[in-house]
Every structure is written in structure tokens, then in C-alpha cells.
Coordinates of C-alpha atoms and ligand atoms in Angstrom, one line a residue:
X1 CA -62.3 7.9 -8.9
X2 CA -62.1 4.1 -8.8
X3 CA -61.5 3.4 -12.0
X4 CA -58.9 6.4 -11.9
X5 CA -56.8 4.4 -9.2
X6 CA -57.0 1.3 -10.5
X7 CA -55.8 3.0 -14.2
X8 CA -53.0 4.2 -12.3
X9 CA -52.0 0.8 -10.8
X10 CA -52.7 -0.8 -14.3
X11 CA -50.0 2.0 -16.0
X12 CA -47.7 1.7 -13.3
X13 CA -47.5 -1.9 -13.2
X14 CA -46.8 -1.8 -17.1
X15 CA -44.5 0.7 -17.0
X16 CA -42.5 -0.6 -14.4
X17 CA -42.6 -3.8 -16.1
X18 CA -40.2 -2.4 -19.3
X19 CA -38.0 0.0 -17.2
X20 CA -34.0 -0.7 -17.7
X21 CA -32.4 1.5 -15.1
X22 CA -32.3 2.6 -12.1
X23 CA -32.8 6.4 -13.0
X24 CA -35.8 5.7 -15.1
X25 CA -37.1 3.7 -11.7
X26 CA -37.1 7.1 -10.3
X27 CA -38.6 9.0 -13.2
X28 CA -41.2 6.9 -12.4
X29 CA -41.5 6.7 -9.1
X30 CA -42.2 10.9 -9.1
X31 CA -44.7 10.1 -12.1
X32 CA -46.9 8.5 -9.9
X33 CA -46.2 9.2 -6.3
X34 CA -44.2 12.3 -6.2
X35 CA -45.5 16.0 -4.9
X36 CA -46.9 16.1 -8.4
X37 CA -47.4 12.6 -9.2
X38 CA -51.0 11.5 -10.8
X39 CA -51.7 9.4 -7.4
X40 CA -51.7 12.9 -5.6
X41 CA -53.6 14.8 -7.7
X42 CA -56.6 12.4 -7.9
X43 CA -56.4 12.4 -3.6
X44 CA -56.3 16.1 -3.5
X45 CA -60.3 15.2 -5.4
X46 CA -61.1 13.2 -2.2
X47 CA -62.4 16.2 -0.4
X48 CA -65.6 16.1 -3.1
X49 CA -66.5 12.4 -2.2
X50 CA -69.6 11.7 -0.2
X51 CA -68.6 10.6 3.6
X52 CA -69.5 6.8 2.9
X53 CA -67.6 7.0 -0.3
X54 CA -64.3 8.8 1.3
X55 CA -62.9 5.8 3.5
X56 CA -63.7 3.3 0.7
X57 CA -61.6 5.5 -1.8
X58 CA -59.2 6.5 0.5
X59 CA -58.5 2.8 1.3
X60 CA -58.0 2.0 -2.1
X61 CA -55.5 4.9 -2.7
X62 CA -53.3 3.3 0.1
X63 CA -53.4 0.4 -1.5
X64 CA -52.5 1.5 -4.8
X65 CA -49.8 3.3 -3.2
X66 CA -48.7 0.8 -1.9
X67 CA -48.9 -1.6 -4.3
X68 CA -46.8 0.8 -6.7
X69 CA -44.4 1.4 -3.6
X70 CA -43.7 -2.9 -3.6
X71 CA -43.4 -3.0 -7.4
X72 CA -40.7 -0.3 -7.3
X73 CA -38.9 -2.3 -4.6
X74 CA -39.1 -5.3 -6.6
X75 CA -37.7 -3.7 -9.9
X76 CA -35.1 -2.2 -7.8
X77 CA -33.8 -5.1 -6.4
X78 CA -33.9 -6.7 -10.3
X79 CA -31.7 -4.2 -11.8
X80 CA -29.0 -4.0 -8.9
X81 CA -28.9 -7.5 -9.3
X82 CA -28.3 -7.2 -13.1
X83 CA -26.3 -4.5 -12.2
X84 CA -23.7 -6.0 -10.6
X85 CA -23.8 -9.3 -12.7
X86 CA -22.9 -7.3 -15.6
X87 CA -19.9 -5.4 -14.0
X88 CA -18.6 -8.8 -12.5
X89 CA -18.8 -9.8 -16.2
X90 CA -17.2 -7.1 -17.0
X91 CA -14.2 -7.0 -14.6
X92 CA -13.7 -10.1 -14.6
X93 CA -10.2 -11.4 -14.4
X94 CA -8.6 -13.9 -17.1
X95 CA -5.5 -15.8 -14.9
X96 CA -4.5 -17.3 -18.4
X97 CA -3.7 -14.1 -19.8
X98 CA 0.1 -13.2 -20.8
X99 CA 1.3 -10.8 -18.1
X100 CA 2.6 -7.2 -19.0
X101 CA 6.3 -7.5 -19.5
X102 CA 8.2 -5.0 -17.5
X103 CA 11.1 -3.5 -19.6
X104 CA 14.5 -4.2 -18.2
X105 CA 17.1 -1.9 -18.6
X106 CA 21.3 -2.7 -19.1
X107 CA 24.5 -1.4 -18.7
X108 CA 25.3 1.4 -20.8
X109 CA 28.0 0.3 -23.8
X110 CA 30.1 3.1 -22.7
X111 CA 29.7 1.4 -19.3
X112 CA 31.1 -1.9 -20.5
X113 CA 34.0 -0.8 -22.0
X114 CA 35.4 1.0 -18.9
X115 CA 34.4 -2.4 -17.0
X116 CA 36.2 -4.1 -19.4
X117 CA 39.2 -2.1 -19.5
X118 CA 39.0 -2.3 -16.0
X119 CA 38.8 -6.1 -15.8
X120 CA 42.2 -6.2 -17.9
X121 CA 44.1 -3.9 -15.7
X122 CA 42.8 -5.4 -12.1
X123 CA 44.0 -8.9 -14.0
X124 CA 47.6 -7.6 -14.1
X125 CA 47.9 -5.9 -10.9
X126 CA 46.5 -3.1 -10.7
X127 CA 44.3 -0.5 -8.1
X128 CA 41.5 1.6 -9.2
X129 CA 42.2 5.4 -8.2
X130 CA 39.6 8.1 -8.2
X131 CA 39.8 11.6 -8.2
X132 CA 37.4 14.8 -8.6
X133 CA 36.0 16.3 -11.6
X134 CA 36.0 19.6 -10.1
X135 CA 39.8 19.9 -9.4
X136 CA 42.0 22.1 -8.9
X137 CA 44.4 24.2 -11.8
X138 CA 47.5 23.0 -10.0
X139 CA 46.7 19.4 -10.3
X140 CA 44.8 19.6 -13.6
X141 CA 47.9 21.7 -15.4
X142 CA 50.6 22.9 -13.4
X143 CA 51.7 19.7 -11.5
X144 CA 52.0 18.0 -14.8
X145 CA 54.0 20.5 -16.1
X146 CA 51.9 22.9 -18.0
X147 CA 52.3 25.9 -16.2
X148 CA 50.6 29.2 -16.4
X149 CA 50.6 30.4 -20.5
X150 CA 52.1 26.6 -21.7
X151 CA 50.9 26.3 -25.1
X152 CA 49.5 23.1 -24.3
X153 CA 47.0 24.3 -21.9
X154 CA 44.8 26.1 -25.4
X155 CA 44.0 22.4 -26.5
X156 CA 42.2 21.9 -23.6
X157 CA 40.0 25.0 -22.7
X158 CA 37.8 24.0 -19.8
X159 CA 34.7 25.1 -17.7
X160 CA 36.0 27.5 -14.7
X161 CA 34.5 27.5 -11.3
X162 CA 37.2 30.0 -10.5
X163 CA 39.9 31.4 -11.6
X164 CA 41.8 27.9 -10.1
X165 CA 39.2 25.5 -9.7
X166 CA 38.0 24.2 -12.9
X167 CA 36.1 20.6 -14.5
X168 CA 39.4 18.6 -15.0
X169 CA 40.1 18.2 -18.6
X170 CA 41.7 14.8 -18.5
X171 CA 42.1 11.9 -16.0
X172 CA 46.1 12.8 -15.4
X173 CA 45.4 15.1 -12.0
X174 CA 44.9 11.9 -10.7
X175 CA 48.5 10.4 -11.3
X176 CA 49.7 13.9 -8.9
X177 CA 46.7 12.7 -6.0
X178 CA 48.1 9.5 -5.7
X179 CA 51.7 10.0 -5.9
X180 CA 51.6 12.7 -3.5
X181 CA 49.4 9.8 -1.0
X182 CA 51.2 6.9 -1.5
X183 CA 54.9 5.9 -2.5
X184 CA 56.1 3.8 -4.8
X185 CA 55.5 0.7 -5.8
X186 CA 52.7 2.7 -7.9
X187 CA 50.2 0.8 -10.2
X188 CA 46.7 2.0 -10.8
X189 CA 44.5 2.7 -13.4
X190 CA 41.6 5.8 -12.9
X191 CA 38.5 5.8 -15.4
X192 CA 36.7 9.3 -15.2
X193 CA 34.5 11.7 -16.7
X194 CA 36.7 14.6 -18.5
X195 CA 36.0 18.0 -19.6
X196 CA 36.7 20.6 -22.6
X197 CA 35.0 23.3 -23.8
X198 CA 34.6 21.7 -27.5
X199 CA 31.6 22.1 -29.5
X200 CA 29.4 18.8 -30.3
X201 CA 30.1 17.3 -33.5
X202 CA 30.3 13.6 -34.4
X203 CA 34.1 13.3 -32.7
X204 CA 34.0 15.9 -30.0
X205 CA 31.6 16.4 -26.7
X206 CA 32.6 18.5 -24.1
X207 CA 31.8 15.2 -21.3
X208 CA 33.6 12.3 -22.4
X209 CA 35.2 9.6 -20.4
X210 CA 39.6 8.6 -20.0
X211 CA 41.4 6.0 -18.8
X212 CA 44.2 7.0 -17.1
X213 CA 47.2 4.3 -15.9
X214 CA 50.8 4.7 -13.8
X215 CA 53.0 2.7 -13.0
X216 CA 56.2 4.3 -10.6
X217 CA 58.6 1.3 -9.0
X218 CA 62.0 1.0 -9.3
X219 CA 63.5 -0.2 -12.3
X220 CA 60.4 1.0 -14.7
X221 CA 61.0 1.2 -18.5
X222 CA 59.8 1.9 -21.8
X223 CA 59.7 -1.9 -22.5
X224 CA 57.1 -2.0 -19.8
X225 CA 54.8 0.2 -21.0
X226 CA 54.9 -1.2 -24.7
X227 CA 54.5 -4.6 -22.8
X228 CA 51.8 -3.6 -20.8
X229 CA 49.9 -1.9 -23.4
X230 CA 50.3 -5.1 -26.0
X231 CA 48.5 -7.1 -23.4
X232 CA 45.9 -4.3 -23.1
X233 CA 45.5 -3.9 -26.8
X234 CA 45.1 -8.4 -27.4
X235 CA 42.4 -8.7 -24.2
X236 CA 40.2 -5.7 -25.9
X237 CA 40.6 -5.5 -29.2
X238 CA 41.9 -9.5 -30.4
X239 CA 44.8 -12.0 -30.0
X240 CA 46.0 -10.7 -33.3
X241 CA 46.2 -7.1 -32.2
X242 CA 49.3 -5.3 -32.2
X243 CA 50.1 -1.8 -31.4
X244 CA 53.1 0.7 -32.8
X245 CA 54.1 4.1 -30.9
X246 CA 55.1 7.3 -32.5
X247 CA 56.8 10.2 -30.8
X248 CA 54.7 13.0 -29.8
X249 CA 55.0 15.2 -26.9
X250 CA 53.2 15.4 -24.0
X251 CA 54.4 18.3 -21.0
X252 CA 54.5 14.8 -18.1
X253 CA 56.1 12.3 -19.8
X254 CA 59.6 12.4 -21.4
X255 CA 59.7 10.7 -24.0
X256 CA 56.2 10.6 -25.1
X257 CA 54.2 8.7 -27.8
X258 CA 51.1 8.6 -29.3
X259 CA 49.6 4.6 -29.6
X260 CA 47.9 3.1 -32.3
X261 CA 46.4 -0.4 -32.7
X262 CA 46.0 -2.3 -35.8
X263 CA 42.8 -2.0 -37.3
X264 CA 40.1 -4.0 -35.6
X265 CA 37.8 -4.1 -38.6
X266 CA 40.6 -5.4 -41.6
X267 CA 44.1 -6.0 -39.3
X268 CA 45.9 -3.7 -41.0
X269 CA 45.6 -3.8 -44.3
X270 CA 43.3 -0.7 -44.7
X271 CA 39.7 0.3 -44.8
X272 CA 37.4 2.6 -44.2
X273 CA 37.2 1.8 -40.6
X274 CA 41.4 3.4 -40.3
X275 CA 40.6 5.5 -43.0
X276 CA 43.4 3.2 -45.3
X277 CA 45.4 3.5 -42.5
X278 CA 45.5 -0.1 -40.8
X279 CA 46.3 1.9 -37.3
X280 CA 44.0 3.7 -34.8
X281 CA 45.2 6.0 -32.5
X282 CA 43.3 4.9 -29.0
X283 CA 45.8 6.7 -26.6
X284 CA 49.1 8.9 -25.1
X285 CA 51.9 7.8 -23.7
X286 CA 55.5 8.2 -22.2
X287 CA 57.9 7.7 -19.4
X288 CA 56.8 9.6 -16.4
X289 CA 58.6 13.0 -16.7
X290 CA 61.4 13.3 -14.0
X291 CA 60.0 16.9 -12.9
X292 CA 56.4 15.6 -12.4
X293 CA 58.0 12.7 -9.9
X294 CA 59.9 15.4 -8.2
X295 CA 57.0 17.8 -7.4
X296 CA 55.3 14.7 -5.9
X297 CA 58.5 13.7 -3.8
X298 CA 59.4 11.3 -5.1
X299 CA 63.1 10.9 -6.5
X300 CA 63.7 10.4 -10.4
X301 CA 67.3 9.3 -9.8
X302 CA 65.6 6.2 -7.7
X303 CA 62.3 5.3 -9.6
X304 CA 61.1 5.8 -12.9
X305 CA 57.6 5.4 -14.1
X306 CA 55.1 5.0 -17.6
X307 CA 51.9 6.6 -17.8
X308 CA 48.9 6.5 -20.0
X309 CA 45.7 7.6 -20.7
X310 CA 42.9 6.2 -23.4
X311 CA 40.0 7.9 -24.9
X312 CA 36.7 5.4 -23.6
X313 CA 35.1 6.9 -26.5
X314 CA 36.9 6.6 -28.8
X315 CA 37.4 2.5 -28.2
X316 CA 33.8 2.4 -27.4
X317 CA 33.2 3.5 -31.3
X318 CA 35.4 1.4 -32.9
X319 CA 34.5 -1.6 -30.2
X320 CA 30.9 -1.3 -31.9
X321 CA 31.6 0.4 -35.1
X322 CA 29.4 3.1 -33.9
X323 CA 30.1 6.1 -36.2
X324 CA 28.6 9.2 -34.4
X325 CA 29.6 10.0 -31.0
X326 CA 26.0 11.6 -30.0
X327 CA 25.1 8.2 -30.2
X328 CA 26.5 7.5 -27.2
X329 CA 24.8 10.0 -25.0
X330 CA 21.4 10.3 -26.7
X331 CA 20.3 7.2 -24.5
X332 CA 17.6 6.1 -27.6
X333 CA 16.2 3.0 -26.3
X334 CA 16.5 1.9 -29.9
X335 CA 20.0 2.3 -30.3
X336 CA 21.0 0.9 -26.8
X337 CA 19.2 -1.8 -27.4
X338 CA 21.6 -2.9 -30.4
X339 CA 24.3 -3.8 -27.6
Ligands
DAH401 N1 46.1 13.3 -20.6 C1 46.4 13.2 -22.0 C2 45.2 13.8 -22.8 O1 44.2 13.9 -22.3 C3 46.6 11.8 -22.4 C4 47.8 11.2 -21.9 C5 49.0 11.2 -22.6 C6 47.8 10.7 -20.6 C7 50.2 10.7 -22.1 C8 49.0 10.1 -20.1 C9 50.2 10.2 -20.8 O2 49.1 9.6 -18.8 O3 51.3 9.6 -20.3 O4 45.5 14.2 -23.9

């Protein structure tokens, strides 16, 4: 029985010597001194040893025991130690290292062309204005002239909240708010958010963005408004910029015009930019019409006034010769990044 014990010290000693881990440390530990373990088996034999021999044996097995009991501390204590010396090796923290770089984001290029815009107006004068995207059929259509069944009204179909409260389909209702708050001298410009119920294609959305101006004082003319918009026209678009009007015909302004610039890309001589043109349209126009004054109180035999109203878009585009207008609400990093 002796020479059983001390065996079971020599193979515990060796195998403790070679273990790596802290779970085979316990496969070990129930090898030799668990319920099962060989120490326990040879002292359930004790009971068959002579009465001199029992004590003698039975000290021996204690010390075994305990022996095996002080190498497991021991090996324990080694492979924490390695333990944690290899996770602090692992985790350890290099202060030299280049830092993440934490994306910063800009102003949107549609963003920076109302600011822009904005910039030359406040330059000459003028307020900004706001006024709701939900509005109102009366100040969407009717105040400006369109009334109920006005053919002009089918060019811009619009989302209805009701049968009079619909998403305003330009910046214009806002001319009506402010003349009906404030009178004259007038001069503001309002950049908004429109709507129409058009389809998306590379020209159309049905969210896009105006710029709406009016001027109302006493004394107002046409020349104004060509002057006004030249100086426009030079600050975005270049020194050498001109503009030219052609009659059209809008329902608030008498007469009206449709505006062109000369072609930012070639100055006029034509490319593919104006299509051969050398002009691009960018905005309407006109002399504020005498009924739409009235139905704001204000009297057309005393003060006269120009209004106006620009596409954001559409000078965004050629701004950036951007050629698809999706592009400019897709918000691809990749694209934005370009500007
Ligand atoms: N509101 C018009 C549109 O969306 C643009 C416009 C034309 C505005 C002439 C004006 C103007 O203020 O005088 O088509």
C-alpha cells in the first residue's frame, strides 16, 4: 500500500508538472483526490491493514494528500499568473497608434445654394419670409388669381389634405401672408420646400425647393426687377452673366416673363450645357398683378410691385453640372462628397 501512495504522489507530481490550464488542473485534481480519485480507492483498502500498520498508512495518505493538495495550489497560482500576463499582453494599448477618424458630415449642395441665394438678397435689402407647406387653396391658388377651374391650376396638381388644405405647390402663397401682415415698403425673399404631384424622372420630383422674392413700395417698375435680377444672376452665376426676359403669363403678375441667363458652361455661344441655346431658363417673373395687391389691401393705384420665384434645383444642377436630379436627394455619401 506504500508503494501505492507514494506511485500516486510520483504521477501526480509529474503530471501536474506538464499541465497548461486551469481546467486540466481540475481534471486532475478529481483524478487523484475526487469521490473516485485513485487516493480514495486505495484508503477505502485501509480497513484490511493490520492495527500497527493502519496509523502508519493512514499518516502517509494524509500526507500524500496533502502534498498533491500544495502542488495544485502551486500550479494554480502559476497559470493565473501566466494568465493574466498574457491577456495584459494582449490588451495592451499602443498610445502611438493613428486614432479612428470620425466622419464629418457637410451642408447639403442643395443647402448652399439657397444660402447663397440667400446671402445675395439679405446683401440688397432684403427679409427672409416663411410660410407653411401645408397651406391653404386660397393662398396657394385663389389669392393669386387662379381661381376655382383656372387652367393654370392642371400644371400644378398637388397632394390634398382636404378638399382646401393641400402641400403648396410653389413658394408664391407666401407673397399673400406677408402682404396681408405687413404694408408696403415690401421686400423679402422666401426659400421653401414645394409640392406637385409629378412622377420622378431626371427633371421632375414631386419635393423640390423655390425661391420666391417681392418687392411692393411706391414707385416699383419693371426696370427694378430686370435690375434686381442682373445683380442676382452676376453674384451666382459670374461677373459676365447676363439675363434676357420673354413674355410668358403667369395668373399674379401682369406683365409676366419667363428669365433666362446666359449659359454658365460656354457664355452664350452654345453647348450642350443650353442645349445650343446659350440661355437657361432659371425663373418667372412680372409686375405684381394689380388684383392680387387689392385682395391683400393694398391699393394698385398707390404701389406697384415685381415678384419672382426661382427653381433651387434647377440652379443647383447647372451650379454643379449635376445632370440627374435624383442626385440630389439620394444623399450617396459618394456623390455628396464631390461638393
Ligand atoms: N410660382 C411660379 C411657379 O412655380 C413661379 C413664379 C412666376 C413666381 C412669376 C413669381 C412670379 O413670383 O412673379 O411656376
Amino acid at each position: 500500500m506504500k508503494e501505492q501512495l507514494n506511485g500516486i504522489r510520483v504521477k501526480a507530481q509529474e503530471e501536474l508538472s506538464t499541465v497548461g490550464s486551469i481546467s486540466e488542473l481540475e481534471n486532475i485534481r478529481v483524478k487523484f483526490l475526487g469521490k473516485k480519485g485513485e487516493l480514495t480507492s486505495v484508503l477505502r483498502g485501509m480497513g484490511a491493514l493490520t492495527a500497527e500498520d493502519r496509523p502508519v498508512i493512514g499518516q502517509l495518505a494524509n500526507e500524500v494528500r496533502s502534498f498533491i493538495e500544495g502542488k495544485l495550489e502551486e500550479a494554480k497560482k502559476e497559470l493565473m499568473k501566466k494568465e493574466i500576463g498574457l491577456k495584459l499582453e494582449k490588451e495592451v494599448i499602443d498610445v502611438t497608434m493613428p486614432g479612428k477618424r470620425k466622419m464629418l458630415g457637410k451642408k447639403h449642395p442643395l443647402s448652399n445654394v439657397i444660402d447663397e441665394i440667400n446671402e445675395v438678397f439679405i446683401g440688397m435689402g432684403y427679409e427672409i419670409a416663411e410660410g407653411p407647406e401645408v397651406e391653404k387653396d386660397y393662398y396657394n391658388f385663389e389669392a393669386l388669381n387662379m381661381p376655382e377651374n383656372h387652367p393654370a391650376k392642371d400644371v400644378q396638381d398637388t397632394f390634398y389634405i382636404s378638399e382646401n388644405i393641400i402641400l403648396r405647390t410653389q413658394t408664391s402663397p407666401v407673397q399673400i401672408r406677408v402682404m396681408e401682415n405687413k404694408k408696403p415698403p415690401i421686400k423679402i425673399i422666401c426659400p421653401g420646400r414645394v409640392y406637385r404631384s409629378d412622377a420622378v424622372d431626371a427633371t421632375h420630383s414631386p419635393i423640390f425647393h423655390q425661391v420666391e422674392g417681392l418687392v411692393v413700395d411706391k414707385g416699383v417698375t419693371m426696370g427694378d426687377l430686370i435690375g434686381t435680377l442682373k445683380v442676382f444672376a452676376k453674384s451666382l452665376f459670374g461677373e459676365k452673366t447676363d439675363i434676357r426676359l420673354r413674355p410668358h403669363h403667369f395668373p399674379f403678375t401682369e406683365p409676366s416673363a419667363e428669365v433666362d441667363v446666359s449659359c454658365w458652361t460656354c457664355g452664350g455661344s452654345g453647348c450642350r450645357v443650353c442645349k445650343g441655346e446659350g440661355w437657361i431658363e432659371i425663373l418667372g417673373a412680372g409686375m405684381v398683378h394689380p388684383k392680387v395687391l387689392e385682395k391683400c389691401g393694398i391699393d394698385p393705384s398707390v404701389y406697384s410691385g415685381f415678384a419672382f420665384g426661382l427653381g433651387v434645383e434647377r440652379t443647383a444642377m447647372g451650379r454643379f453640372n449635376i445632370d440627374d436630379l435624383r442626385l440630389l436627394y439620394e444623399n450617396d455619401v459618394r456623390f455628396l462628397k464631390q461638393f
